[in-house]
mmCIF file of C-alpha atoms and ligand atoms in Angstrom:
data_model
loop_
_atom_site.group_PDB
_atom_site.id
_atom_site.type_symbol
_atom_site.label_atom_id
_atom_site.label_comp_id
_atom_site.label_asym_id
_atom_site.label_seq_id
_atom_site.Cartn_x
_atom_site.Cartn_y
_atom_site.Cartn_z
ATOM 1 C CA MET A 679 -0.070 0.042 0.167
ATOM 2 C CA LYS A 680 2.690 2.352 1.152
ATOM 3 C CA ARG A 681 4.826 1.630 -2.136
ATOM 4 C CA ILE A 682 1.518 2.179 -4.341
ATOM 5 C CA PHE A 683 1.224 5.621 -2.569
ATOM 6 C CA TYR A 684 4.770 6.369 -3.273
ATOM 7 C CA PHE A 685 4.559 5.359 -6.857
ATOM 8 C CA ILE A 686 1.485 7.713 -7.267
ATOM 9 C CA LEU A 687 3.148 10.466 -5.697
ATOM 10 C CA THR A 688 6.311 10.460 -7.853
ATOM 11 C CA THR A 689 4.435 9.754 -10.972
ATOM 12 C CA LEU A 690 2.202 12.824 -10.118
ATOM 13 C CA GLY A 691 5.477 14.576 -9.316
ATOM 14 C CA ALA A 692 7.035 13.676 -12.767
ATOM 15 C CA LEU A 693 3.945 14.745 -14.655
ATOM 16 C CA VAL A 694 3.882 18.211 -12.630
ATOM 17 C CA PHE A 695 7.264 18.555 -13.789
ATOM 18 C CA MET A 696 6.728 17.738 -17.522
ATOM 19 C CA TYR A 697 3.816 20.011 -17.739
ATOM 20 C CA CYS A 698 5.327 22.869 -15.724
ATOM 21 C CA PRO A 699 8.822 23.241 -16.655
ATOM 22 C CA PRO A 700 10.880 25.766 -14.357
ATOM 23 C CA PRO A 701 10.687 29.322 -15.510
ATOM 24 C CA GLN A 702 13.435 30.523 -17.952
ATOM 25 C CA PRO A 703 15.317 33.301 -16.815
ATOM 26 C CA PRO A 704 13.825 36.140 -18.491
ATOM 27 C CA SER A 705 15.712 37.494 -21.707
ATOM 28 C CA ALA A 706 17.197 40.892 -21.707
ATOM 29 C CA PRO A 707 14.432 43.407 -22.729
ATOM 30 C CA ASP A 708 15.281 44.037 -26.500
ATOM 31 C CA ALA A 709 14.254 46.764 -29.101
ATOM 32 C CA GLY A 710 15.703 44.928 -31.786
ATOM 33 C CA LEU A 711 18.048 47.216 -34.223
ATOM 34 C CA TYR A 712 16.754 50.382 -31.939
ATOM 35 C CA HIS A 713 18.871 50.805 -28.917
ATOM 36 C CA THR A 714 17.944 50.350 -25.464
ATOM 37 C CA TYR A 715 19.154 52.266 -22.593
ATOM 38 C CA ALA A 716 21.681 49.735 -21.798
ATOM 39 C CA GLU A 717 23.020 49.539 -25.389
ATOM 40 C CA ILE A 718 22.959 53.331 -25.901
ATOM 41 C CA ASN A 719 25.347 53.635 -22.641
ATOM 42 C CA ASP A 720 27.770 50.620 -23.907
ATOM 43 C CA GLU A 721 27.726 52.247 -27.052
ATOM 44 C CA LEU A 722 28.536 55.754 -26.037
ATOM 45 C CA GLN A 723 31.305 54.304 -23.841
ATOM 46 C CA GLN A 724 32.834 52.393 -26.821
ATOM 47 C CA LEU A 725 32.940 55.588 -28.716
ATOM 48 C CA GLU A 726 34.775 57.437 -26.106
ATOM 49 C CA SER A 727 37.320 54.354 -25.885
ATOM 50 C CA THR A 728 37.914 54.349 -29.501
ATOM 51 C CA PHE A 729 38.330 57.906 -29.974
ATOM 52 C CA PRO A 730 39.851 59.166 -26.370
ATOM 53 C CA GLN A 731 40.930 62.381 -28.246
ATOM 54 C CA LEU A 732 37.707 63.238 -29.693
ATOM 55 C CA ALA A 733 34.916 61.983 -27.728
ATOM 56 C CA LYS A 734 34.072 62.253 -23.971
ATOM 57 C CA VAL A 735 30.815 60.825 -22.115
ATOM 58 C CA VAL A 736 29.495 62.974 -19.511
ATOM 59 C CA GLU A 737 27.009 61.876 -16.899
ATOM 60 C CA LEU A 738 24.495 64.833 -16.467
ATOM 61 C CA GLY A 739 22.331 63.440 -13.710
ATOM 62 C CA LYS A 740 19.726 60.972 -12.904
ATOM 63 C CA SER A 741 16.120 60.226 -13.992
ATOM 64 C CA VAL A 742 13.253 59.842 -11.644
ATOM 65 C CA GLU A 743 13.865 56.074 -11.424
ATOM 66 C CA ASN A 744 17.773 56.777 -11.195
ATOM 67 C CA ARG A 745 18.949 55.971 -14.549
ATOM 68 C CA SER A 746 21.981 58.095 -15.866
ATOM 69 C CA ILE A 747 21.210 60.667 -18.175
ATOM 70 C CA ARG A 748 24.532 61.105 -20.470
ATOM 71 C CA ALA A 749 25.944 63.146 -23.301
ATOM 72 C CA ILE A 750 28.744 62.781 -25.354
ATOM 73 C CA LYS A 751 30.929 65.701 -26.346
ATOM 74 C CA ILE A 752 32.568 65.656 -29.602
ATOM 75 C CA SER A 753 35.578 68.106 -30.345
ATOM 76 C CA ASP A 754 39.267 67.978 -30.892
ATOM 77 C CA ASN A 755 41.093 68.366 -27.485
ATOM 78 C CA VAL A 756 37.933 67.018 -26.168
ATOM 79 C CA ALA A 757 39.172 66.956 -22.428
ATOM 80 C CA GLY A 758 39.735 70.897 -22.667
ATOM 81 C CA ASN A 759 37.440 73.677 -22.911
ATOM 82 C CA GLU A 760 38.702 75.599 -26.150
ATOM 83 C CA ASN A 761 35.602 78.231 -26.077
ATOM 84 C CA GLU A 762 34.517 77.092 -29.431
ATOM 85 C CA PRO A 763 31.142 77.386 -30.848
ATOM 86 C CA GLN A 764 28.652 74.786 -29.337
ATOM 87 C CA VAL A 765 25.812 72.933 -30.644
ATOM 88 C CA VAL A 766 23.484 70.514 -29.026
ATOM 89 C CA PHE A 767 21.519 67.544 -30.310
ATOM 90 C CA VAL A 768 18.866 66.087 -28.094
ATOM 91 C CA GLY A 769 16.823 62.942 -28.509
ATOM 92 C CA GLY A 770 14.197 60.867 -26.485
ATOM 93 C CA HIS A 771 12.034 63.325 -24.614
ATOM 94 C CA HIS A 772 9.005 60.962 -25.497
ATOM 95 C CA ALA A 773 9.645 57.153 -24.623
ATOM 96 C CA ARG A 774 8.077 55.827 -27.909
ATOM 97 C CA GLU A 775 9.870 57.819 -30.280
ATOM 98 C CA TRP A 776 12.741 55.467 -30.575
ATOM 99 C CA ILE A 777 14.050 56.828 -33.705
ATOM 100 C CA SER A 778 14.593 60.024 -32.019
ATOM 101 C CA VAL A 779 17.288 58.223 -29.880
ATOM 102 C CA ASP A 780 18.974 56.616 -32.862
ATOM 103 C CA VAL A 781 19.243 59.497 -35.136
ATOM 104 C CA PRO A 782 21.304 61.635 -32.904
ATOM 105 C CA PHE A 783 23.336 58.628 -31.614
ATOM 106 C CA LEU A 784 24.132 57.761 -35.184
ATOM 107 C CA LEU A 785 25.254 60.942 -35.724
ATOM 108 C CA ALA A 786 27.806 60.856 -32.987
ATOM 109 C CA LYS A 787 29.181 57.686 -34.363
ATOM 110 C CA TYR A 788 29.364 59.073 -37.892
ATOM 111 C CA LEU A 789 31.276 62.139 -36.785
ATOM 112 C CA LEU A 790 33.650 60.236 -34.897
ATOM 113 C CA GLU A 791 34.020 57.256 -37.541
ATOM 114 C CA ASN A 792 34.735 59.909 -40.156
ATOM 115 C CA TYR A 793 36.793 62.390 -38.483
ATOM 116 C CA ALA A 794 40.040 60.965 -39.925
ATOM 117 C CA GLY A 795 38.934 60.459 -43.528
ATOM 118 C CA ASN A 796 36.571 63.395 -44.124
ATOM 119 C CA ALA A 797 38.080 66.888 -44.195
ATOM 120 C CA ARG A 798 34.482 68.265 -44.090
ATOM 121 C CA ILE A 799 33.618 66.264 -40.771
ATOM 122 C CA LYS A 800 37.282 67.143 -39.294
ATOM 123 C CA ASN A 801 36.797 70.747 -39.849
ATOM 124 C CA LEU A 802 33.704 71.036 -37.822
ATOM 125 C CA VAL A 803 34.932 68.713 -35.002
ATOM 126 C CA ASP A 804 38.035 70.694 -34.948
ATOM 127 C CA LEU A 805 36.238 74.302 -34.930
ATOM 128 C CA GLY A 806 33.258 73.220 -32.806
ATOM 129 C CA GLU A 807 32.001 71.432 -29.615
ATOM 130 C CA ILE A 808 29.288 69.043 -30.729
ATOM 131 C CA TRP A 809 27.282 67.795 -28.119
ATOM 132 C CA ILE A 810 24.734 64.900 -28.354
ATOM 133 C CA LEU A 811 22.298 63.673 -25.450
ATOM 134 C CA PRO A 812 20.444 60.986 -27.216
ATOM 135 C CA MET A 813 18.329 59.675 -24.586
ATOM 136 C CA LEU A 814 16.616 62.194 -22.141
ATOM 137 C CA ASN A 815 13.953 59.999 -20.935
ATOM 138 C CA PRO A 816 15.623 56.676 -19.936
ATOM 139 C CA ASP A 817 12.828 55.468 -17.725
ATOM 140 C CA GLY A 818 10.042 55.950 -20.172
ATOM 141 C CA HIS A 819 12.087 54.429 -22.932
ATOM 142 C CA GLN A 820 12.652 51.553 -21.014
ATOM 143 C CA TYR A 821 9.152 51.278 -19.915
ATOM 144 C CA SER A 822 8.505 51.434 -23.569
ATOM 145 C CA VAL A 823 10.853 48.367 -24.471
ATOM 146 C CA ASP A 824 9.355 46.380 -21.407
ATOM 147 C CA LYS A 825 5.819 47.077 -20.869
ATOM 148 C CA ASN A 826 4.087 49.403 -23.141
ATOM 149 C CA ARG A 827 5.376 50.298 -26.746
ATOM 150 C CA LEU A 828 3.345 53.430 -26.875
ATOM 151 C CA TRP A 829 4.432 55.103 -23.613
ATOM 152 C CA ARG A 830 5.102 58.733 -24.062
ATOM 153 C CA LYS A 831 5.791 60.194 -20.698
ATOM 154 C CA ASN A 832 8.603 59.826 -17.996
ATOM 155 C CA ARG A 833 7.740 57.452 -15.051
ATOM 156 C CA ARG A 834 6.829 60.066 -12.238
ATOM 157 C CA ASN A 835 4.517 58.371 -9.770
ATOM 158 C CA ASN A 836 1.938 61.149 -9.612
ATOM 159 C CA GLY A 837 0.350 59.755 -6.465
ATOM 160 C CA ASP A 838 -2.970 59.297 -7.811
ATOM 161 C CA GLY A 839 -2.412 55.826 -9.732
ATOM 162 C CA SER A 840 -1.320 57.728 -12.832
ATOM 163 C CA TYR A 841 2.420 58.123 -13.789
ATOM 164 C CA GLY A 842 4.323 60.295 -15.812
ATOM 165 C CA VAL A 843 4.762 63.785 -16.940
ATOM 166 C CA ASP A 844 5.123 64.660 -20.427
ATOM 167 C CA LEU A 845 8.630 66.203 -20.441
ATOM 168 C CA ASN A 846 8.123 68.595 -23.266
ATOM 169 C CA ARG A 847 5.494 70.183 -21.565
ATOM 170 C CA ASN A 848 7.383 70.859 -18.340
ATOM 171 C CA TYR A 849 9.943 73.551 -19.480
ATOM 172 C CA SER A 850 9.264 77.229 -17.968
ATOM 173 C CA TYR A 851 8.696 79.416 -20.993
ATOM 174 C CA HIS A 852 4.802 79.872 -21.009
ATOM 175 C CA TRP A 853 4.733 76.635 -18.985
ATOM 176 C CA GLY A 854 0.784 75.808 -18.244
ATOM 177 C CA GLY A 855 -0.488 77.519 -21.413
ATOM 178 C CA PRO A 856 -2.690 75.868 -23.949
ATOM 179 C CA GLY A 857 -1.596 72.665 -25.707
ATOM 180 C CA SER A 858 -0.545 71.003 -22.258
ATOM 181 C CA SER A 859 -2.874 69.358 -19.621
ATOM 182 C CA GLY A 860 -2.944 69.737 -15.959
ATOM 183 C CA ASP A 861 -4.814 66.274 -15.783
ATOM 184 C CA THR A 862 -2.173 63.974 -14.449
ATOM 185 C CA PHE A 863 -3.639 61.067 -16.465
ATOM 186 C CA SER A 864 -3.248 62.990 -19.707
ATOM 187 C CA GLU A 865 -0.846 62.323 -22.251
ATOM 188 C CA THR A 866 0.380 65.989 -22.157
ATOM 189 C CA TYR A 867 0.334 66.340 -18.473
ATOM 190 C CA ARG A 868 2.694 69.182 -17.632
ATOM 191 C CA GLY A 869 3.876 68.401 -14.076
ATOM 192 C CA THR A 870 3.091 70.267 -10.853
ATOM 193 C CA GLN A 871 5.317 73.235 -11.883
ATOM 194 C CA ALA A 872 7.994 74.232 -14.596
ATOM 195 C CA PHE A 873 10.916 71.968 -14.514
ATOM 196 C CA SER A 874 9.318 69.821 -11.754
ATOM 197 C CA GLU A 875 11.123 66.658 -13.520
ATOM 198 C CA PRO A 876 14.771 65.786 -12.929
ATOM 199 C CA GLU A 877 15.065 65.305 -16.726
ATOM 200 C CA THR A 878 14.103 68.770 -17.946
ATOM 201 C CA GLN A 879 16.293 70.178 -14.966
ATOM 202 C CA ILE A 880 19.029 68.390 -16.213
ATOM 203 C CA LEU A 881 18.712 69.724 -19.960
ATOM 204 C CA ARG A 882 17.972 73.222 -18.492
ATOM 205 C CA ASP A 883 21.210 73.068 -16.555
ATOM 206 C CA PHE A 884 23.242 71.450 -19.175
ATOM 207 C CA ILE A 885 22.276 74.116 -21.478
ATOM 208 C CA ASN A 886 22.506 77.088 -19.091
ATOM 209 C CA ASN A 887 25.918 76.073 -17.949
ATOM 210 C CA ARG A 888 27.405 76.310 -21.935
ATOM 211 C CA SER A 889 26.758 78.771 -24.600
ATOM 212 C CA PHE A 890 24.992 76.941 -27.183
ATOM 213 C CA ARG A 891 24.576 78.401 -30.743
ATOM 214 C CA ASP A 892 21.541 76.279 -31.657
ATOM 215 C CA MET A 893 19.875 73.121 -30.879
ATOM 216 C CA ILE A 894 17.861 70.173 -32.395
ATOM 217 C CA SER A 895 15.278 68.280 -30.460
ATOM 218 C CA PHE A 896 14.568 65.038 -32.339
ATOM 219 C CA HIS A 897 10.744 63.620 -32.063
ATOM 220 C CA ASN A 898 8.625 61.468 -34.411
ATOM 221 C CA TYR A 899 6.561 61.252 -36.264
ATOM 222 C CA SER A 900 5.184 63.528 -39.143
ATOM 223 C CA GLN A 901 8.215 64.683 -41.046
ATOM 224 C CA LEU A 902 8.334 68.273 -40.086
ATOM 225 C CA VAL A 903 11.157 70.769 -38.999
ATOM 226 C CA LEU A 904 9.563 72.874 -36.587
ATOM 227 C CA PHE A 905 10.763 76.382 -35.221
ATOM 228 C CA PRO A 906 9.337 78.569 -32.678
ATOM 229 C CA TRP A 907 6.759 79.554 -31.371
ATOM 230 C CA GLY A 908 4.853 76.417 -30.228
ATOM 231 C CA TYR A 909 2.700 78.390 -27.444
ATOM 232 C CA THR A 910 1.112 80.824 -29.990
ATOM 233 C CA ASN A 911 0.507 81.363 -33.468
ATOM 234 C CA SER A 912 2.196 84.630 -33.331
ATOM 235 C CA PRO A 913 5.515 84.733 -35.084
ATOM 236 C CA ALA A 914 8.834 84.473 -33.399
ATOM 237 C CA PRO A 915 10.763 87.962 -33.697
ATOM 238 C CA ASP A 916 13.502 85.938 -35.695
ATOM 239 C CA ALA A 917 10.779 84.107 -37.815
ATOM 240 C CA ALA A 918 12.642 84.920 -41.076
ATOM 241 C CA LEU A 919 15.890 83.403 -39.823
ATOM 242 C CA LEU A 920 14.143 80.298 -38.104
ATOM 243 C CA GLY A 921 12.120 79.774 -41.246
ATOM 244 C CA GLN A 922 15.164 79.990 -43.458
ATOM 245 C CA LEU A 923 17.230 77.621 -41.304
ATOM 246 C CA ALA A 924 14.313 75.234 -41.184
ATOM 247 C CA GLY A 925 13.695 75.282 -44.890
ATOM 248 C CA SER A 926 17.479 74.728 -45.654
ATOM 249 C CA MET A 927 17.302 71.782 -43.437
ATOM 250 C CA ALA A 928 14.119 70.244 -45.003
ATOM 251 C CA ASP A 929 15.714 70.568 -48.536
ATOM 252 C CA SER A 930 18.786 68.893 -47.497
ATOM 253 C CA ILE A 931 16.718 66.035 -46.168
ATOM 254 C CA PHE A 932 14.694 65.726 -49.335
ATOM 255 C CA SER A 933 17.952 65.615 -51.406
ATOM 256 C CA ILE A 934 18.992 62.147 -49.798
ATOM 257 C CA HIS A 935 16.151 59.795 -50.164
ATOM 258 C CA GLY A 936 13.222 61.933 -51.470
ATOM 259 C CA LYS A 937 11.347 62.318 -48.407
ATOM 260 C CA ARG A 938 9.543 65.657 -47.708
ATOM 261 C CA TYR A 939 9.912 67.186 -44.391
ATOM 262 C CA THR A 940 7.596 70.423 -44.063
ATOM 263 C CA ALA A 941 9.456 73.219 -42.467
ATOM 264 C CA GLN A 942 6.822 75.339 -40.558
ATOM 265 C CA GLN A 943 6.183 77.257 -37.294
ATOM 266 C CA SER A 944 5.482 74.756 -34.227
ATOM 267 C CA SER A 945 2.287 76.172 -33.337
ATOM 268 C CA ALA A 946 0.901 75.216 -37.209
ATOM 269 C CA LEU A 947 1.079 71.498 -36.216
ATOM 270 C CA TYR A 948 -0.722 72.111 -32.775
ATOM 271 C CA ILE A 949 -0.343 74.584 -29.974
ATOM 272 C CA ALA A 950 2.072 73.374 -27.265
ATOM 273 C CA SER A 951 3.157 75.275 -24.292
ATOM 274 C CA GLY A 952 6.164 74.544 -22.243
ATOM 275 C CA ASP A 953 8.447 72.661 -24.853
ATOM 276 C CA ALA A 954 12.274 72.543 -24.936
ATOM 277 C CA THR A 955 12.542 74.813 -28.105
ATOM 278 C CA ASP A 956 10.344 77.695 -26.883
ATOM 279 C CA TRP A 957 11.993 77.722 -23.735
ATOM 280 C CA LEU A 958 15.587 77.780 -25.459
ATOM 281 C CA TYR A 959 14.746 80.394 -28.038
ATOM 282 C CA GLY A 960 12.501 82.231 -25.714
ATOM 283 C CA THR A 961 14.883 82.570 -22.759
ATOM 284 C CA THR A 962 18.124 83.061 -24.977
ATOM 285 C CA SER A 963 17.239 83.887 -28.613
ATOM 286 C CA VAL A 964 19.292 80.838 -29.546
ATOM 287 C CA PRO A 965 17.609 79.015 -32.857
ATOM 288 C CA ALA A 966 15.982 75.867 -31.569
ATOM 289 C CA PHE A 967 14.186 73.104 -33.765
ATOM 290 C CA THR A 968 11.935 70.395 -33.177
ATOM 291 C CA LEU A 969 12.763 67.576 -35.919
ATOM 292 C CA GLU A 970 9.826 65.439 -36.310
ATOM 293 C CA LEU A 971 11.265 62.252 -38.054
ATOM 294 C CA ARG A 972 9.664 59.533 -40.042
ATOM 295 C CA PRO A 973 7.312 58.579 -40.957
ATOM 296 C CA ARG A 974 4.738 61.109 -42.379
ATOM 297 C CA THR A 975 1.592 59.454 -41.209
ATOM 298 C CA SER A 976 -0.100 57.317 -38.338
ATOM 299 C CA SER A 977 0.592 54.153 -40.377
ATOM 300 C CA PRO A 978 3.226 53.033 -39.048
ATOM 301 C CA GLY A 979 3.322 56.159 -36.653
ATOM 302 C CA PHE A 980 5.330 55.390 -33.661
ATOM 303 C CA LEU A 981 6.226 51.923 -34.959
ATOM 304 C CA LEU A 982 8.690 52.887 -37.604
ATOM 305 C CA PRO A 983 10.158 49.604 -38.860
ATOM 306 C CA GLU A 984 13.760 49.186 -37.940
ATOM 307 C CA SER A 985 14.694 49.288 -41.624
ATOM 308 C CA GLU A 986 14.158 52.811 -41.892
ATOM 309 C CA ILE A 987 16.504 53.573 -38.846
ATOM 310 C CA GLN A 988 19.529 53.757 -41.083
ATOM 311 C CA PRO A 989 17.787 55.877 -43.985
ATOM 312 C CA THR A 990 16.238 58.325 -41.443
ATOM 313 C CA PHE A 991 19.736 58.960 -40.097
ATOM 314 C CA GLU A 992 20.995 59.180 -43.912
ATOM 315 C CA GLU A 993 18.774 62.002 -44.627
ATOM 316 C CA ASN A 994 19.021 63.851 -41.244
ATOM 317 C CA LEU A 995 22.841 63.875 -41.397
ATOM 318 C CA PRO A 996 23.119 66.668 -44.063
ATOM 319 C CA ALA A 997 20.632 68.743 -42.301
ATOM 320 C CA SER A 998 22.594 68.328 -38.930
ATOM 321 C CA LEU A 999 25.944 69.137 -40.646
ATOM 322 C CA TYR A 1000 24.363 72.101 -42.008
ATOM 323 C CA LEU A 1001 23.349 73.449 -38.713
ATOM 324 C CA ILE A 1002 26.414 72.861 -37.353
ATOM 325 C CA GLU A 1003 28.274 74.759 -40.007
ATOM 326 C CA TRP A 1004 25.886 77.591 -39.611
ATOM 327 C CA SER A 1005 26.923 77.643 -36.013
ATOM 328 C CA LEU A 1006 30.468 77.937 -36.803
ATOM 329 C CA ALA A 1007 29.640 80.867 -39.188
ATOM 330 C CA ALA A 1008 26.983 82.607 -37.131
ATOM 331 C CA ALA A 1009 27.762 85.377 -34.497
ATOM 332 C CA PRO A 1010 26.659 84.035 -31.290
ATOM 333 C CA VAL A 1011 23.135 84.876 -29.934
ATOM 334 C CA ASN A 1012 22.459 85.248 -26.484
ATOM 335 C CA ARG A 1013 20.453 88.293 -25.926
ATOM 336 C CA HIS A 1014 18.574 87.125 -22.708
ATOM 337 C CA PRO A 1015 21.377 85.254 -20.762
HETATM 338 ZN ZN1 ZN B 445 7.627 63.678 -29.324
#
């Protein structure tokens, strides 16, 4: 009797084992050919190791969930401060906009890998300081990889069951105005006050501690080159210059793969208050652009196939180089320091 009982028990045990295999260790979150937070950090570090004279990775601070926000500085004699014209490219304000991280990252890689063999690239790296901050919202990006591909905001716990502040509505210039929301559950929730979020504080302090001549903030989608203002339909004081720069960038994008990006005032897309470009331009008069990358329409919208990473980078390369070269030639503007 005892033996039969034992037999039944072990048979049952074996059956349970067969039908419930032990859990596999979870595989590392993956974004395919798009870079995750961990991958972007590894690759920035590799660029610094491969090009120690030209590249320096700088830790700027920590996100809400304590991830590092990093920028890479690209210049000759990169360790020193040569008082050269500075330009900045920022990606990844919005979590689901993965291409907005990969395009500035690939720009950094391209500048470094082509320095030795391309006289044009060497010239602008020698004469300027190019700062690239590919992922401003690492928590949101990781959440988009792990849990919800279409997550937009950061991962602030708002304390009422909702999460996230729209970082691109959290800057101080006309903060709280139309095109931003006071509803914590909204996709465009602006936060409890201007610069309530560590991520926007980090970009603010990073920019205020330097003297940039212009900025591109990458987003997607809709293929637009946007210039201030976003908070109002009134034209910016430098609308003619901003429009000309945006138009030239759109033309150079078109020249590569025939993709039409439209240059227009930001508010023509929709009114948005408290974004990064209005803040930089509004507080310093430094030209600042929101570059809405591929695709053009909601299909595929944020789900841009990874086969389009490289061509999207390729077409935005000449636009980025154009703006860097404009910065090297232009007189610095900083009317409201
Ligand atoms: Zn965006």
